[in-house]
Amino acid sequence: MTPYDRGVSAGEPPAPVPGARLLFSLDPAVSYLNHGSFGAVPIGVQRTQQRLRDEIEANPHRFFTQGMLDRVIHTRRHIASFLGADPDGSALVPNTTAAVSTVLQSVRLESADEVLLTDHAYGAVALAARRQCRRAGATARTVALPLTASAAEVVSRVRSALRPGKTKLLIIDQIASATAAVFPVREIVAAAREHEIPVLVDAAHVPGMLPVDVSAIGADFWVGNLHKWAFAPRGTALLAVAPQWRRKIEPLVVSWEQDAGFPLSVEYQGTIDYTPWLSAPAGLFTLRTLGWAAVRAHNAALVAYGQRVVGAALGVPPADLPQPIVPEVAMRVIPLPAGLASTAPEAIALRLDISDKLATETAVNAWGGRGLLRLSAQVYNRPEEYDRLAERLPQLLASFQR
């Protein structure tokens, strides 16, 4: 029986991963239950990146002009292989947000077009879509997907919202940031393909959290961050592009590899810091050394436990705790009492209060007029951190509501 089996069937938390906390330089006085926002880089990966920085400063000219691009290409192939993506049709980028803007610029919207998003879309992604639509005179439209919707209902709602001949791009999350909802992207891509509507999959949280075969999804564009769940330094993501779109990709910044075309035209940006990308394989090595299947099982069981105990402390019935369609996810949300953190400023204020007064980092989001507390789990977390939050959070919320 795996730790995940124990956590789900018996309601028990998984056993801690021995020594895992020592792999990170996190403040021991803080319960870090928000790996999903910015990740946490293992010490060994930090040292790998520092060695690369030392190499640069020992001879900057040599680093940037002798073999640097070959190293980027080799790293890209390593990461693409891990994700099941075509290495010749993928590019390393700083983050999902940059990739989304690159795609929006490349699809060349016109005044009669629209971009379709869901109400789970990441805030910066929605802002980028609206800005590009505003520039082109196009429209950004949103389809609502209930937090409790089944996979079949999600596909049905998205299919019904598509407007053949008008919808120029569909943007869909694979794992939504605010709600931790998992969407059946392969089925959604197939539904959009029936009408030849391109799809961009925002998979910011997927690499390192869930197994993925990017090529099998079949999306026109797929992007995932390596610096959240794959232990890479921040500023590392992979954008995979379907063959028919590769010659149309326009980098946000034109540099010396522009004529080489995608992916080098996107990857080479002069004197940017390439050390996060080149250090990313060390993060994947750490993941494999820990045993990726074991990491996934531990994280899924622990966050399910955390959702249960904190939800119970807040009086949320088990049936009202949103359950993902894929149980291996390492993030879960807990609905907060009505009227609490129902706007973005209120959500930020509550998150800061939890951080300052409970020495606990969480994510708090306002979604659909309701506040959602999002918990994450990683190998450095322990059950008692969630127990402590469950014990102290109700009193804090009571004072916050006064």
mmCIF file of C-alpha atoms in Angstrom:
data_model
loop_
_atom_site.group_PDB
_atom_site.id
_atom_site.type_symbol
_atom_site.label_atom_id
_atom_site.label_comp_id
_atom_site.label_asym_id
_atom_site.label_seq_id
_atom_site.Cartn_x
_atom_site.Cartn_y
_atom_site.Cartn_z
ATOM 1 C CA MET A 1 0.000 0.000 0.000
ATOM 2 C CA THR A 2 1.413 3.386 -1.009
ATOM 3 C CA PRO A 3 1.347 6.520 1.162
ATOM 4 C CA TYR A 4 -1.288 7.899 -1.205
ATOM 5 C CA ASP A 5 -3.521 4.863 -0.650
ATOM 6 C CA ARG A 6 -3.216 5.291 3.106
ATOM 7 C CA GLY A 7 -3.962 9.000 2.945
ATOM 8 C CA VAL A 8 -7.090 8.673 0.848
ATOM 9 C CA SER A 9 -8.643 5.483 2.154
ATOM 10 C CA ALA A 10 -7.866 5.712 5.833
ATOM 11 C CA GLY A 11 -7.697 9.497 6.253
ATOM 12 C CA GLU A 12 -4.130 9.231 7.514
ATOM 13 C CA PRO A 13 -1.348 11.533 6.321
ATOM 14 C CA PRO A 14 1.621 10.000 4.493
ATOM 15 C CA ALA A 15 4.867 9.393 6.325
ATOM 16 C CA PRO A 16 7.329 12.301 6.039
ATOM 17 C CA VAL A 17 10.092 11.977 3.457
ATOM 18 C CA PRO A 18 13.256 11.482 5.568
ATOM 19 C CA GLY A 19 15.715 14.353 5.263
ATOM 20 C CA ALA A 20 13.709 16.134 2.554
ATOM 21 C CA ARG A 21 13.585 19.439 4.438
ATOM 22 C CA LEU A 22 17.394 19.493 4.471
ATOM 23 C CA LEU A 23 17.445 19.595 0.677
ATOM 24 C CA PHE A 24 15.984 23.115 0.765
ATOM 25 C CA SER A 25 17.033 26.426 2.292
ATOM 26 C CA LEU A 26 13.533 27.335 3.453
ATOM 27 C CA ASP A 27 13.121 29.235 6.721
ATOM 28 C CA PRO A 28 12.425 26.554 9.371
ATOM 29 C CA ALA A 29 10.286 29.039 11.314
ATOM 30 C CA VAL A 30 7.757 29.221 8.460
ATOM 31 C CA SER A 31 5.281 26.573 7.313
ATOM 32 C CA TYR A 32 5.660 26.817 3.559
ATOM 33 C CA LEU A 33 2.360 25.476 2.214
ATOM 34 C CA ASN A 34 2.465 27.425 -1.036
ATOM 35 C CA HIS A 35 4.935 25.622 -3.279
ATOM 36 C CA GLY A 36 2.557 26.221 -6.189
ATOM 37 C CA SER A 37 3.158 29.966 -6.483
ATOM 38 C CA PHE A 38 6.930 30.227 -6.833
ATOM 39 C CA GLY A 39 8.297 26.752 -6.150
ATOM 40 C CA ALA A 40 11.346 26.163 -3.984
ATOM 41 C CA VAL A 41 14.756 25.385 -5.455
ATOM 42 C CA PRO A 42 16.780 22.559 -3.848
ATOM 43 C CA ILE A 43 20.173 23.548 -2.494
ATOM 44 C CA GLY A 44 21.959 21.279 -4.979
ATOM 45 C CA VAL A 45 20.256 23.053 -7.882
ATOM 46 C CA GLN A 46 21.100 26.437 -6.368
ATOM 47 C CA ARG A 47 24.760 25.397 -6.284
ATOM 48 C CA THR A 48 24.633 24.206 -9.883
ATOM 49 C CA GLN A 49 23.321 27.581 -10.934
ATOM 50 C CA GLN A 50 25.939 29.398 -8.882
ATOM 51 C CA ARG A 51 28.727 27.410 -10.558
ATOM 52 C CA LEU A 52 27.372 28.520 -13.925
ATOM 53 C CA ARG A 53 27.289 32.129 -12.749
ATOM 54 C CA ASP A 54 30.887 31.792 -11.584
ATOM 55 C CA GLU A 55 31.815 30.397 -15.013
ATOM 56 C CA ILE A 56 30.230 33.405 -16.709
ATOM 57 C CA GLU A 57 32.045 35.942 -14.557
ATOM 58 C CA ALA A 58 35.386 34.182 -15.033
ATOM 59 C CA ASN A 59 35.148 34.852 -18.781
ATOM 60 C CA PRO A 60 31.863 36.386 -19.987
ATOM 61 C CA HIS A 61 32.959 36.600 -23.630
ATOM 62 C CA ARG A 62 33.884 32.946 -23.773
ATOM 63 C CA PHE A 63 30.628 31.825 -22.111
ATOM 64 C CA PHE A 64 28.325 33.757 -24.434
ATOM 65 C CA THR A 65 30.206 33.149 -27.692
ATOM 66 C CA GLN A 66 31.651 29.635 -27.443
ATOM 67 C CA GLY A 67 29.104 26.838 -27.117
ATOM 68 C CA MET A 68 26.412 28.589 -25.119
ATOM 69 C CA LEU A 69 23.709 27.983 -27.728
ATOM 70 C CA ASP A 70 24.701 24.323 -27.975
ATOM 71 C CA ARG A 71 24.218 24.024 -24.232
ATOM 72 C CA VAL A 72 20.778 25.626 -24.461
ATOM 73 C CA ILE A 73 19.789 23.213 -27.238
ATOM 74 C CA HIS A 74 21.039 20.227 -25.244
ATOM 75 C CA THR A 75 19.086 21.395 -22.185
ATOM 76 C CA ARG A 76 15.954 21.934 -24.237
ATOM 77 C CA ARG A 77 16.198 18.389 -25.614
ATOM 78 C CA HIS A 78 16.578 16.997 -22.103
ATOM 79 C CA ILE A 79 13.526 18.864 -20.806
ATOM 80 C CA ALA A 80 11.415 18.150 -23.889
ATOM 81 C CA SER A 81 12.143 14.449 -23.537
ATOM 82 C CA PHE A 82 10.972 14.535 -19.917
ATOM 83 C CA LEU A 83 7.695 16.142 -20.995
ATOM 84 C CA GLY A 84 7.068 14.078 -24.110
ATOM 85 C CA ALA A 85 7.450 17.109 -26.396
ATOM 86 C CA ASP A 86 9.197 17.432 -29.746
ATOM 87 C CA PRO A 87 12.560 19.069 -28.926
ATOM 88 C CA ASP A 88 12.766 20.647 -32.387
ATOM 89 C CA GLY A 89 9.323 22.184 -31.939
ATOM 90 C CA SER A 90 9.859 23.479 -28.407
ATOM 91 C CA ALA A 91 11.565 26.532 -26.976
ATOM 92 C CA LEU A 92 12.850 27.439 -23.559
ATOM 93 C CA VAL A 93 11.165 30.596 -22.259
ATOM 94 C CA PRO A 94 11.231 32.480 -18.937
ATOM 95 C CA ASN A 95 7.734 31.492 -17.831
ATOM 96 C CA THR A 96 4.223 30.628 -18.958
ATOM 97 C CA THR A 97 3.188 34.287 -19.034
ATOM 98 C CA ALA A 98 5.906 35.135 -21.577
ATOM 99 C CA ALA A 99 4.912 32.159 -23.719
ATOM 100 C CA VAL A 100 1.247 33.160 -23.700
ATOM 101 C CA SER A 101 2.107 36.672 -24.902
ATOM 102 C CA THR A 102 4.320 35.167 -27.615
ATOM 103 C CA VAL A 103 1.454 32.994 -28.848
ATOM 104 C CA LEU A 104 -1.090 35.817 -28.719
ATOM 105 C CA GLN A 105 1.238 37.987 -30.791
ATOM 106 C CA SER A 106 1.802 35.182 -33.297
ATOM 107 C CA VAL A 107 -1.819 34.207 -34.036
ATOM 108 C CA ARG A 108 -2.437 37.672 -35.545
ATOM 109 C CA LEU A 109 -5.902 38.532 -34.348
ATOM 110 C CA GLU A 110 -8.240 40.596 -36.509
ATOM 111 C CA SER A 111 -11.249 42.721 -35.615
ATOM 112 C CA ALA A 112 -13.808 39.951 -36.191
ATOM 113 C CA ASP A 113 -11.904 37.423 -34.067
ATOM 114 C CA GLU A 114 -12.271 36.362 -30.465
ATOM 115 C CA VAL A 115 -10.111 34.622 -27.875
ATOM 116 C CA LEU A 116 -12.022 32.217 -25.636
ATOM 117 C CA LEU A 117 -10.900 31.682 -22.044
ATOM 118 C CA THR A 118 -12.481 30.066 -18.995
ATOM 119 C CA ASP A 119 -13.226 31.735 -15.686
ATOM 120 C CA HIS A 120 -10.367 29.653 -14.208
ATOM 121 C CA ALA A 121 -7.758 31.395 -16.393
ATOM 122 C CA TYR A 122 -4.703 32.799 -14.632
ATOM 123 C CA GLY A 123 -5.057 36.535 -14.076
ATOM 124 C CA ALA A 124 -1.993 37.581 -16.080
ATOM 125 C CA VAL A 125 -3.055 35.324 -18.966
ATOM 126 C CA ALA A 126 -6.498 36.936 -19.070
ATOM 127 C CA LEU A 127 -4.903 40.397 -18.982
ATOM 128 C CA ALA A 128 -2.587 39.496 -21.872
ATOM 129 C CA ALA A 129 -5.488 38.156 -23.927
ATOM 130 C CA ARG A 130 -7.570 41.272 -23.324
ATOM 131 C CA ARG A 131 -4.679 43.574 -24.220
ATOM 132 C CA GLN A 132 -3.967 41.769 -27.489
ATOM 133 C CA CYS A 133 -7.674 41.740 -28.344
ATOM 134 C CA ARG A 134 -7.920 45.440 -27.575
ATOM 135 C CA ARG A 135 -5.023 46.191 -29.915
ATOM 136 C CA ALA A 136 -6.584 44.168 -32.742
ATOM 137 C CA GLY A 137 -10.168 45.238 -32.121
ATOM 138 C CA ALA A 138 -10.983 41.608 -31.294
ATOM 139 C CA THR A 139 -12.938 40.234 -28.339
ATOM 140 C CA ALA A 140 -11.890 38.229 -25.262
ATOM 141 C CA ARG A 141 -14.774 36.057 -24.073
ATOM 142 C CA THR A 142 -15.096 33.842 -20.996
ATOM 143 C CA VAL A 143 -16.913 30.550 -20.512
ATOM 144 C CA ALA A 144 -17.880 29.627 -16.942
ATOM 145 C CA LEU A 145 -16.899 26.188 -15.654
ATOM 146 C CA PRO A 146 -18.306 25.176 -12.247
ATOM 147 C CA LEU A 147 -15.706 24.136 -9.705
ATOM 148 C CA THR A 148 -17.545 20.835 -9.273
ATOM 149 C CA ALA A 149 -17.980 20.118 -12.996
ATOM 150 C CA SER A 150 -17.144 16.629 -14.223
ATOM 151 C CA ALA A 151 -14.701 16.109 -17.082
ATOM 152 C CA ALA A 152 -17.584 15.415 -19.450
ATOM 153 C CA GLU A 153 -19.403 18.589 -18.383
ATOM 154 C CA VAL A 154 -16.247 20.675 -18.881
ATOM 155 C CA VAL A 155 -15.787 19.348 -22.416
ATOM 156 C CA SER A 156 -19.461 19.914 -23.191
ATOM 157 C CA ARG A 157 -19.451 23.510 -21.907
ATOM 158 C CA VAL A 158 -16.264 24.407 -23.771
ATOM 159 C CA ARG A 159 -17.498 22.787 -26.995
ATOM 160 C CA SER A 160 -20.765 24.734 -26.763
ATOM 161 C CA ALA A 161 -18.877 27.996 -26.237
ATOM 162 C CA LEU A 162 -16.747 27.628 -29.377
ATOM 163 C CA ARG A 163 -17.780 29.791 -32.324
ATOM 164 C CA PRO A 164 -16.428 28.316 -35.563
ATOM 165 C CA GLY A 165 -15.177 31.029 -37.885
ATOM 166 C CA LYS A 166 -14.959 33.525 -35.025
ATOM 167 C CA THR A 167 -12.997 31.882 -32.199
ATOM 168 C CA LYS A 168 -9.368 32.383 -33.256
ATOM 169 C CA LEU A 169 -7.824 30.854 -30.140
ATOM 170 C CA LEU A 170 -8.973 28.849 -27.128
ATOM 171 C CA ILE A 171 -6.870 29.130 -23.972
ATOM 172 C CA ILE A 172 -7.449 26.337 -21.443
ATOM 173 C CA ASP A 173 -5.661 25.442 -18.218
ATOM 174 C CA GLN A 174 -4.419 21.929 -17.630
ATOM 175 C CA ILE A 175 -4.292 22.696 -13.894
ATOM 176 C CA ALA A 176 -5.892 25.993 -12.910
ATOM 177 C CA SER A 177 -3.899 28.165 -10.536
ATOM 178 C CA ALA A 178 -6.678 29.787 -8.493
ATOM 179 C CA THR A 179 -8.925 26.735 -8.185
ATOM 180 C CA ALA A 180 -6.506 23.788 -8.579
ATOM 181 C CA ALA A 181 -9.052 22.299 -11.004
ATOM 182 C CA VAL A 182 -7.721 19.786 -13.532
ATOM 183 C CA PHE A 183 -9.193 19.911 -17.016
ATOM 184 C CA PRO A 184 -9.298 17.128 -19.640
ATOM 185 C CA VAL A 185 -7.176 19.018 -22.137
ATOM 186 C CA ARG A 186 -6.747 16.162 -24.588
ATOM 187 C CA GLU A 187 -10.509 15.858 -25.035
ATOM 188 C CA ILE A 188 -10.925 19.635 -25.216
ATOM 189 C CA VAL A 189 -8.245 19.889 -27.902
ATOM 190 C CA ALA A 190 -10.028 17.174 -29.895
ATOM 191 C CA ALA A 191 -13.323 19.067 -29.612
ATOM 192 C CA ALA A 192 -11.721 22.304 -30.841
ATOM 193 C CA ARG A 193 -9.994 20.474 -33.686
ATOM 194 C CA GLU A 194 -13.402 19.494 -35.054
ATOM 195 C CA HIS A 195 -13.810 23.184 -35.945
ATOM 196 C CA GLU A 196 -10.109 23.855 -36.715
ATOM 197 C CA ILE A 197 -9.842 26.161 -33.705
ATOM 198 C CA PRO A 198 -6.282 26.448 -32.313
ATOM 199 C CA VAL A 199 -5.754 25.661 -28.622
ATOM 200 C CA LEU A 200 -3.188 26.999 -26.178
ATOM 201 C CA VAL A 201 -2.827 24.814 -23.078
ATOM 202 C CA ASP A 202 -1.620 26.693 -20.003
ATOM 203 C CA ALA A 203 0.137 23.901 -18.125
ATOM 204 C CA ALA A 204 2.082 26.105 -15.729
ATOM 205 C CA HIS A 205 1.709 23.619 -12.852
ATOM 206 C CA VAL A 206 2.080 20.362 -14.771
ATOM 207 C CA PRO A 207 5.850 19.677 -15.174
ATOM 208 C CA GLY A 208 7.003 17.776 -12.120
ATOM 209 C CA MET A 209 3.506 17.433 -10.644
ATOM 210 C CA LEU A 210 1.854 15.128 -13.165
ATOM 211 C CA PRO A 211 3.171 12.784 -15.847
ATOM 212 C CA VAL A 212 2.523 14.329 -19.246
ATOM 213 C CA ASP A 213 2.912 13.431 -22.909
ATOM 214 C CA VAL A 214 2.725 16.804 -24.621
ATOM 215 C CA SER A 215 2.726 15.380 -28.141
ATOM 216 C CA ALA A 216 -0.213 13.092 -27.319
ATOM 217 C CA ILE A 217 -2.323 16.060 -26.130
ATOM 218 C CA GLY A 218 -2.146 17.436 -29.646
ATOM 219 C CA ALA A 219 -2.495 21.113 -28.744
ATOM 220 C CA ASP A 220 -1.318 23.810 -31.102
ATOM 221 C CA PHE A 221 0.556 25.393 -28.196
ATOM 222 C CA TRP A 222 1.447 23.964 -24.779
ATOM 223 C CA VAL A 223 3.511 25.678 -22.102
ATOM 224 C CA GLY A 224 4.599 24.553 -18.656
ATOM 225 C CA ASN A 225 6.858 25.964 -15.947
ATOM 226 C CA LEU A 226 9.757 23.879 -14.677
ATOM 227 C CA HIS A 227 10.358 26.194 -11.713
ATOM 228 C CA LYS A 228 7.226 25.235 -9.826
ATOM 229 C CA TRP A 229 7.132 21.448 -9.401
ATOM 230 C CA ALA A 230 10.239 20.285 -11.283
ATOM 231 C CA PHE A 231 12.751 21.964 -8.930
ATOM 232 C CA ALA A 232 14.277 24.227 -11.616
ATOM 233 C CA PRO A 233 15.433 27.769 -10.842
ATOM 234 C CA ARG A 234 12.785 30.415 -11.429
ATOM 235 C CA GLY A 235 12.648 31.610 -15.011
ATOM 236 C CA THR A 236 12.422 28.202 -16.700
ATOM 237 C CA ALA A 237 9.535 27.047 -18.879
ATOM 238 C CA LEU A 238 9.015 25.116 -22.107
ATOM 239 C CA LEU A 239 6.770 26.220 -24.973
ATOM 240 C CA ALA A 240 5.837 23.419 -27.379
ATOM 241 C CA VAL A 241 4.411 24.419 -30.766
ATOM 242 C CA ALA A 242 2.668 22.242 -33.344
ATOM 243 C CA PRO A 243 4.437 21.960 -36.736
ATOM 244 C CA GLN A 244 1.940 24.126 -38.643
ATOM 245 C CA TRP A 245 2.589 27.073 -36.322
ATOM 246 C CA ARG A 246 6.359 27.036 -35.940
ATOM 247 C CA ARG A 247 7.160 29.314 -38.856
ATOM 248 C CA LYS A 248 4.539 31.794 -37.646
ATOM 249 C CA ILE A 249 5.960 32.275 -34.132
ATOM 250 C CA GLU A 250 7.135 35.821 -33.548
ATOM 251 C CA PRO A 251 9.434 36.344 -30.552
ATOM 252 C CA LEU A 252 8.569 39.198 -28.234
ATOM 253 C CA VAL A 253 12.105 40.549 -28.663
ATOM 254 C CA VAL A 254 14.056 40.352 -31.931
ATOM 255 C CA SER A 255 17.687 39.345 -31.508
ATOM 256 C CA TRP A 256 20.564 37.827 -33.486
ATOM 257 C CA GLU A 257 18.958 34.400 -34.054
ATOM 258 C CA GLN A 258 15.822 35.867 -35.648
ATOM 259 C CA ASP A 259 16.652 34.411 -39.071
ATOM 260 C CA ALA A 260 17.182 30.950 -37.560
ATOM 261 C CA GLY A 261 13.459 30.755 -36.879
ATOM 262 C CA PHE A 262 11.704 28.943 -34.066
ATOM 263 C CA PRO A 263 12.898 27.832 -31.527
ATOM 264 C CA LEU A 264 16.245 29.667 -31.497
ATOM 265 C CA SER A 265 14.631 32.976 -32.455
ATOM 266 C CA VAL A 266 12.662 32.771 -29.188
ATOM 267 C CA GLU A 267 15.432 31.330 -27.013
ATOM 268 C CA TYR A 268 18.359 33.576 -27.888
ATOM 269 C CA GLN A 269 17.976 36.952 -26.230
ATOM 270 C CA GLY A 270 21.516 38.281 -26.052
ATOM 271 C CA THR A 271 22.778 38.731 -22.504
ATOM 272 C CA ILE A 272 19.783 37.431 -20.556
ATOM 273 C CA ASP A 273 20.559 35.028 -17.722
ATOM 274 C CA TYR A 274 20.580 31.506 -19.205
ATOM 275 C CA THR A 275 21.680 29.855 -15.959
ATOM 276 C CA PRO A 276 18.141 28.916 -14.823
ATOM 277 C CA TRP A 277 17.630 26.916 -18.028
ATOM 278 C CA LEU A 278 21.041 25.274 -17.900
ATOM 279 C CA SER A 279 20.453 24.300 -14.250
ATOM 280 C CA ALA A 280 17.030 22.768 -14.881
ATOM 281 C CA PRO A 281 18.362 19.238 -15.568
ATOM 282 C CA ALA A 282 19.792 19.254 -12.025
ATOM 283 C CA GLY A 283 16.240 19.803 -10.768
ATOM 284 C CA LEU A 284 14.982 16.835 -12.780
ATOM 285 C CA PHE A 285 17.889 14.787 -11.411
ATOM 286 C CA THR A 286 16.804 15.680 -7.863
ATOM 287 C CA LEU A 287 13.238 14.654 -8.679
ATOM 288 C CA ARG A 288 14.373 11.306 -10.085
ATOM 289 C CA THR A 289 16.739 10.706 -7.174
ATOM 290 C CA LEU A 290 13.896 11.144 -4.700
ATOM 291 C CA GLY A 291 11.774 8.832 -6.845
ATOM 292 C CA TRP A 292 9.274 10.807 -8.872
ATOM 293 C CA ALA A 293 6.401 8.348 -8.363
ATOM 294 C CA ALA A 294 7.022 8.434 -4.615
ATOM 295 C CA VAL A 295 7.126 12.250 -4.636
ATOM 296 C CA ARG A 296 3.816 12.443 -6.492
ATOM 297 C CA ALA A 297 2.178 9.936 -4.162
ATOM 298 C CA HIS A 298 3.457 11.719 -1.056
ATOM 299 C CA ASN A 299 2.415 15.172 -2.219
ATOM 300 C CA ALA A 300 -1.048 14.108 -3.345
ATOM 301 C CA ALA A 301 -1.779 12.274 -0.101
ATOM 302 C CA LEU A 302 -0.438 15.073 2.076
ATOM 303 C CA VAL A 303 -2.373 17.871 0.390
ATOM 304 C CA ALA A 304 -5.545 15.761 0.489
ATOM 305 C CA TYR A 305 -4.960 15.376 4.223
ATOM 306 C CA GLY A 306 -4.353 19.108 4.584
ATOM 307 C CA GLN A 307 -7.554 19.926 2.716
ATOM 308 C CA ARG A 308 -9.496 17.570 4.979
ATOM 309 C CA VAL A 309 -8.191 18.812 8.331
ATOM 310 C CA VAL A 310 -8.310 22.513 7.480
ATOM 311 C CA GLY A 311 -11.708 22.113 5.842
ATOM 312 C CA ALA A 312 -13.045 20.352 8.938
ATOM 313 C CA ALA A 313 -11.658 23.112 11.171
ATOM 314 C CA LEU A 314 -13.509 25.704 9.083
ATOM 315 C CA GLY A 315 -16.718 23.715 9.189
ATOM 316 C CA VAL A 316 -16.726 22.849 5.480
ATOM 317 C CA PRO A 317 -18.610 19.582 4.865
ATOM 318 C CA PRO A 318 -16.459 16.963 3.112
ATOM 319 C CA ALA A 319 -18.860 16.973 0.175
ATOM 320 C CA ASP A 320 -18.143 20.685 -0.352
ATOM 321 C CA LEU A 321 -14.379 20.215 -0.625
ATOM 322 C CA PRO A 322 -13.570 20.333 -4.368
ATOM 323 C CA GLN A 323 -11.994 17.101 -5.595
ATOM 324 C CA PRO A 324 -9.813 17.064 -8.728
ATOM 325 C CA ILE A 325 -10.581 14.673 -11.569
ATOM 326 C CA VAL A 326 -6.936 13.536 -11.313
ATOM 327 C CA PRO A 327 -6.129 12.585 -7.690
ATOM 328 C CA GLU A 328 -2.351 13.014 -8.066
ATOM 329 C CA VAL A 329 -2.454 16.811 -7.958
ATOM 330 C CA ALA A 330 -0.426 18.446 -5.201
ATOM 331 C CA MET A 331 -2.723 21.449 -4.707
ATOM 332 C CA ARG A 332 -6.225 21.589 -3.216
ATOM 333 C CA VAL A 333 -8.595 24.438 -2.387
ATOM 334 C CA ILE A 334 -10.911 25.037 0.560
ATOM 335 C CA PRO A 335 -13.899 27.390 0.181
ATOM 336 C CA LEU A 336 -13.757 30.146 2.796
ATOM 337 C CA PRO A 337 -16.836 31.421 4.646
ATOM 338 C CA ALA A 338 -19.168 33.507 2.484
ATOM 339 C CA GLY A 339 -18.172 37.154 2.343
ATOM 340 C CA LEU A 340 -14.542 36.479 3.270
ATOM 341 C CA ALA A 341 -11.802 37.248 0.712
ATOM 342 C CA SER A 342 -14.413 37.601 -2.023
ATOM 343 C CA THR A 343 -12.419 40.327 -3.816
ATOM 344 C CA ALA A 344 -8.773 40.375 -4.877
ATOM 345 C CA PRO A 345 -7.718 43.064 -2.340
ATOM 346 C CA GLU A 346 -9.443 41.143 0.469
ATOM 347 C CA ALA A 347 -7.768 37.900 -0.626
ATOM 348 C CA ILE A 348 -4.347 39.553 -0.571
ATOM 349 C CA ALA A 349 -5.008 41.055 2.859
ATOM 350 C CA LEU A 350 -5.998 37.674 4.277
ATOM 351 C CA ARG A 351 -2.987 35.929 2.765
ATOM 352 C CA LEU A 352 -0.692 38.503 4.344
ATOM 353 C CA ASP A 353 -2.447 38.091 7.681
ATOM 354 C CA ILE A 354 -1.959 34.318 7.575
ATOM 355 C CA SER A 355 1.691 34.850 6.701
ATOM 356 C CA ASP A 356 2.394 37.459 9.371
ATOM 357 C CA LYS A 357 0.324 36.087 12.255
ATOM 358 C CA LEU A 358 0.502 32.332 11.669
ATOM 359 C CA ALA A 359 3.972 32.119 10.075
ATOM 360 C CA THR A 360 2.387 30.126 7.263
ATOM 361 C CA GLU A 361 2.541 30.739 3.537
ATOM 362 C CA THR A 362 -0.621 29.857 1.608
ATOM 363 C CA ALA A 363 -2.417 31.135 -1.478
ATOM 364 C CA VAL A 364 -5.749 32.935 -1.124
ATOM 365 C CA ASN A 365 -7.733 33.759 -4.250
ATOM 366 C CA ALA A 366 -11.060 35.413 -4.933
ATOM 367 C CA TRP A 367 -12.903 33.331 -7.513
ATOM 368 C CA GLY A 368 -16.517 33.446 -8.557
ATOM 369 C CA GLY A 369 -17.383 35.820 -5.720
ATOM 370 C CA ARG A 370 -15.985 33.399 -3.138
ATOM 371 C CA GLY A 371 -12.671 33.233 -1.320
ATOM 372 C CA LEU A 372 -10.595 30.078 -1.870
ATOM 373 C CA LEU A 373 -7.708 29.006 0.340
ATOM 374 C CA ARG A 374 -5.222 27.004 -1.751
ATOM 375 C CA LEU A 375 -2.826 24.603 -0.068
ATOM 376 C CA SER A 376 0.160 22.887 -1.670
ATOM 377 C CA ALA A 377 2.248 19.939 -0.550
ATOM 378 C CA GLN A 378 5.865 19.136 -1.304
ATOM 379 C CA VAL A 379 8.375 16.663 0.105
ATOM 380 C CA TYR A 380 9.600 19.169 2.695
ATOM 381 C CA ASN A 381 6.130 19.508 4.255
ATOM 382 C CA ARG A 382 4.854 17.535 7.255
ATOM 383 C CA PRO A 383 1.329 16.733 8.463
ATOM 384 C CA GLU A 384 1.736 18.786 11.624
ATOM 385 C CA GLU A 385 2.056 21.962 9.545
ATOM 386 C CA TYR A 386 -1.510 21.480 8.278
ATOM 387 C CA ASP A 387 -2.674 20.457 11.753
ATOM 388 C CA ARG A 388 -1.254 23.676 13.169
ATOM 389 C CA LEU A 389 -2.957 25.750 10.474
ATOM 390 C CA ALA A 390 -6.257 23.973 11.155
ATOM 391 C CA GLU A 391 -5.932 24.753 14.858
ATOM 392 C CA ARG A 392 -5.149 28.453 14.483
ATOM 393 C CA LEU A 393 -6.871 29.588 11.289
ATOM 394 C CA PRO A 394 -10.492 29.671 12.563
ATOM 395 C CA GLN A 395 -9.637 32.244 15.234
ATOM 396 C CA LEU A 396 -7.773 34.375 12.705
ATOM 397 C CA LEU A 397 -10.723 34.264 10.290
ATOM 398 C CA ALA A 398 -13.094 35.236 13.080
ATOM 399 C CA SER A 399 -11.037 38.324 13.843
ATOM 400 C CA PHE A 400 -10.674 39.083 10.129
ATOM 401 C CA GLN A 401 -14.461 39.126 9.713
ATOM 402 C CA ARG A 402 -15.103 41.595 12.528
#
